[in-house]
Coordinates of C-alpha atoms in Angstrom, one line a residue:
Chain C
X16 CA -13.1 21.6 -25.2
X17 CA -9.4 20.7 -25.4
X18 CA -7.7 20.0 -22.1
X19 CA -3.9 19.8 -21.9
X20 CA -2.2 18.3 -18.9
X21 CA 1.4 18.2 -17.9
X22 CA 2.8 15.9 -15.3
X23 CA 4.8 16.3 -13.1
X24 CA 4.2 20.0 -12.2
X25 CA 7.7 20.2 -10.8
X26 CA 10.9 18.1 -11.2
X27 CA 14.3 18.3 -9.6
X28 CA 17.2 16.2 -11.0
X29 CA 21.0 16.1 -10.6
X30 CA 23.1 17.4 -13.5
X31 CA 23.8 14.9 -16.2
X32 CA 20.6 12.9 -15.8
X33 CA 18.4 12.1 -18.8
X34 CA 14.7 13.1 -18.2
X35 CA 11.3 12.9 -19.7
X36 CA 8.5 15.5 -19.5
X37 CA 5.0 14.5 -20.3
X38 CA 2.1 16.2 -22.0
X39 CA -1.4 14.8 -22.6
X40 CA -4.4 16.2 -24.5
X41 CA -8.0 15.1 -24.7
X42 CA -8.9 16.0 -28.3
X43 CA -6.6 14.4 -31.0
X44 CA -7.8 16.7 -33.8
X45 CA -4.7 18.9 -33.7
X46 CA -2.6 20.4 -36.4
X47 CA 0.6 20.3 -34.4
X48 CA 2.1 20.3 -30.9
X49 CA 4.7 22.7 -29.7
X50 CA 7.1 22.6 -26.8
X51 CA 8.2 25.9 -25.2
X52 CA 10.7 27.0 -22.5
X53 CA 9.9 29.8 -20.1
X54 CA 12.5 31.4 -17.9
X55 CA 11.3 33.4 -14.8
X56 CA 9.9 36.8 -15.8
X57 CA 10.4 36.1 -19.5
X58 CA 8.4 35.1 -22.5
X59 CA 8.1 31.7 -24.0
X60 CA 10.7 30.4 -26.4
X61 CA 9.7 27.8 -29.0
X62 CA 11.8 24.6 -28.7
X63 CA 10.3 22.0 -31.0
X64 CA 7.2 21.8 -33.2
X65 CA 5.8 18.4 -34.2
X66 CA 3.3 18.2 -37.1
X67 CA 0.3 16.0 -36.5
X68 CA 1.6 13.6 -39.2
X69 CA 5.1 13.3 -37.5
X70 CA 6.2 11.0 -34.7
X71 CA 9.1 12.9 -33.4
X72 CA 11.4 15.9 -33.8
X73 CA 15.0 16.5 -32.5
X74 CA 17.0 19.5 -31.7
X75 CA 20.4 19.0 -30.1
X76 CA 19.8 17.3 -26.7
X77 CA 16.0 17.6 -27.0
X78 CA 13.8 15.0 -28.6
X79 CA 10.0 15.4 -28.7
X80 CA 7.6 12.6 -29.6
X81 CA 4.0 12.6 -30.5
X82 CA 1.3 9.9 -30.3
X83 CA -1.7 11.7 -31.6
X84 CA -4.1 8.8 -31.3
X85 CA -3.4 8.4 -27.6
X86 CA -3.2 12.1 -27.0
X87 CA 0.4 12.1 -25.6
X88 CA 3.7 13.8 -26.2
X89 CA 7.0 13.6 -24.4
X90 CA 10.0 15.9 -24.3
X91 CA 13.2 14.0 -23.7
X92 CA 16.2 16.0 -22.4
X93 CA 19.5 14.2 -22.6
X94 CA 22.4 14.9 -20.2
X95 CA 20.7 17.7 -18.4
X96 CA 22.5 20.9 -17.4
X97 CA 21.9 23.6 -14.8
X98 CA 21.1 25.9 -17.7
X99 CA 18.1 23.7 -18.6
X100 CA 16.4 24.9 -15.4
X101 CA 13.2 26.6 -16.5
X102 CA 9.5 25.9 -17.0
X103 CA 8.6 23.7 -20.0
X104 CA 5.1 24.1 -21.6
X105 CA 3.4 22.2 -24.3
X106 CA 0.7 23.6 -26.5
X107 CA -1.6 22.1 -29.2
X108 CA -2.6 24.0 -32.3
X109 CA -6.2 23.5 -33.3
X110 CA -6.5 26.8 -35.1
X111 CA -6.5 28.2 -31.6
X112 CA -3.7 27.2 -29.2
X113 CA -4.3 25.4 -25.9
X114 CA -1.5 25.3 -23.3
X115 CA -0.6 23.0 -20.5
X116 CA 0.3 24.5 -17.1
X117 CA 3.9 23.5 -17.4
X118 CA 6.6 21.5 -15.7
X119 CA 9.0 23.4 -13.6
X120 CA 12.5 21.8 -14.0
X121 CA 15.4 22.3 -11.7
X122 CA 18.8 20.8 -12.6
X123 CA 21.1 20.6 -9.6
X124 CA 24.8 21.1 -10.2
Chain V
X20 CA 16.0 41.0 -35.6
X21 CA 12.7 39.0 -35.8
X22 CA 10.7 39.7 -32.7
X23 CA 7.4 40.4 -31.0
X24 CA 7.5 43.7 -29.0
X25 CA 5.2 44.4 -26.2
X26 CA 4.9 47.7 -24.3
X27 CA 5.0 48.5 -21.5
X28 CA 6.8 45.7 -19.6
X29 CA 5.2 46.8 -16.3
X30 CA 2.1 48.7 -15.6
X31 CA 0.3 49.7 -12.4
X32 CA -3.1 51.3 -12.7
X33 CA -6.3 51.9 -10.8
X34 CA -9.7 50.4 -11.3
X35 CA -11.6 51.9 -14.2
X36 CA -8.8 53.8 -15.9
X37 CA -8.6 52.7 -19.5
X38 CA -5.3 51.3 -20.8
X39 CA -3.8 49.9 -23.9
X40 CA -1.0 47.3 -24.1
X41 CA 0.7 47.5 -27.5
X42 CA 2.0 44.5 -29.5
X43 CA 4.0 44.7 -32.7
X44 CA 5.7 42.0 -34.8
X45 CA 8.2 42.5 -37.7
X46 CA 7.9 39.0 -39.3
X47 CA 4.9 39.6 -41.5
X48 CA 2.9 37.0 -39.5
X49 CA -0.8 36.6 -40.2
X50 CA -1.7 35.1 -36.8
X51 CA -1.5 37.1 -33.6
X52 CA -2.9 36.4 -30.2
X53 CA -3.1 37.6 -26.6
X54 CA -2.8 35.4 -23.5
X55 CA -2.9 35.9 -19.8
X56 CA -0.8 33.8 -17.4
X57 CA -1.9 33.2 -13.8
X58 CA -0.5 30.9 -11.2
X59 CA -2.1 27.5 -11.3
X60 CA -4.2 28.4 -14.4
X61 CA -1.4 28.5 -17.0
X62 CA -1.8 30.4 -20.2
X63 CA -5.3 31.3 -21.3
X64 CA -6.1 32.8 -24.7
X65 CA -7.9 36.2 -24.6
X66 CA -8.3 37.1 -28.3
X67 CA -6.7 36.0 -31.5
X68 CA -6.6 37.3 -35.1
X69 CA -6.1 35.3 -38.2
X70 CA -5.5 38.4 -40.4
X71 CA -6.1 42.1 -40.7
X72 CA -9.7 43.0 -39.6
X73 CA -10.3 39.5 -38.4
X74 CA -10.5 38.9 -34.6
X75 CA -12.0 36.1 -32.5
X76 CA -12.6 35.5 -28.9
X77 CA -10.5 33.1 -27.0
X78 CA -11.4 31.5 -23.7
X79 CA -11.3 34.5 -21.5
X80 CA -12.4 37.6 -23.6
X81 CA -14.6 39.4 -21.0
X82 CA -13.3 42.8 -20.1
X83 CA -10.9 43.1 -23.1
X84 CA -11.0 44.5 -26.6
X85 CA -8.6 44.1 -29.5
X86 CA -8.2 45.5 -33.0
X87 CA -6.2 44.5 -36.0
X88 CA -6.1 47.4 -38.4
X89 CA -2.6 46.6 -39.6
X90 CA -0.9 43.3 -40.0
X91 CA 2.0 44.1 -37.6
X92 CA 0.0 45.5 -34.7
X93 CA -2.4 43.9 -32.3
X94 CA -3.2 46.1 -29.3
X95 CA -5.0 44.9 -26.2
X96 CA -7.4 47.4 -24.7
X97 CA -8.9 47.3 -21.2
X98 CA -11.7 49.8 -21.2
X99 CA -12.4 49.6 -17.4
X100 CA -9.7 47.5 -15.7
X101 CA -10.6 45.6 -12.5
X102 CA -8.4 44.0 -9.9
X103 CA -9.2 40.5 -11.3
X104 CA -7.3 41.5 -14.5
X105 CA -4.1 41.7 -12.6
X106 CA -1.9 39.3 -14.5
X107 CA 1.0 38.6 -16.7
X108 CA 0.0 39.2 -20.4
X109 CA 1.7 37.9 -23.5
X110 CA 1.3 38.7 -27.1
X111 CA 2.3 36.0 -29.6
X112 CA 2.4 35.6 -33.4
X113 CA 3.0 33.0 -36.0
X114 CA 3.1 32.9 -39.8
X115 CA 0.0 30.6 -39.9
X116 CA -2.0 28.5 -37.6
X117 CA -4.1 25.4 -38.1
X118 CA -2.1 24.2 -41.0
X119 CA 0.6 21.7 -41.9
X120 CA 3.2 24.4 -42.2
X121 CA 6.1 24.5 -39.8
X122 CA 5.0 27.7 -38.1
X123 CA 6.1 28.1 -34.4
X124 CA 4.5 30.6 -32.1
X125 CA 6.8 33.6 -31.2
X126 CA 6.1 35.4 -27.9
X127 CA 6.8 38.9 -26.6
X128 CA 8.5 39.4 -23.3
X129 CA 5.3 40.0 -21.4
X130 CA 3.5 42.8 -19.6
X131 CA 3.0 42.6 -15.9
X132 CA -0.2 44.5 -15.1
X133 CA -1.4 45.4 -11.6
X134 CA -4.8 46.9 -11.1
X135 CA -5.5 48.4 -7.7

């Protein structure tokens, strides 16, 4: 069964810092990997989707990479802002979705 | 506006009283799914549907039912709710799944259910 792990569970950084969130998965037979943002009491918002054949995707200050063979993905956030404070989740699509438990990010002004 | 709509947002009920949480999407998506989110356990899939009249169990289907009679609607039914079903529930949809298409998952705003 697919296991998705996100480390660290929580992260606190000063504003302006570049940071990396990690996601690992045990079964590499995935179609794609998605990164989401969740604000307290809200639903999840899709940030980036990387197809299994791709190595990375970029959207603004966000860059996600995928190394399918090693079962790893990273989400890089450049020049962090207080508005980036949220929980970030990754999920792999195997026809059925499997989610990590998320990294709670706090950006301190 | 393209969206997934869940209702109600909050629901408090008693053990054994049947309830339905509705989910509707206006994006003509084929794939729809239900998740529950619990502290420390993350998001776990309850049921999913690849298309009309096609539903499959996720990881935690016990105590839940679903139906997909129309493409846009995917209601979640708790026939006899119990306190261990107290949770935050999310409905989600995407155009396709398990394919090479760029098809992100869209989520509703959630339903917070409390069963006493």
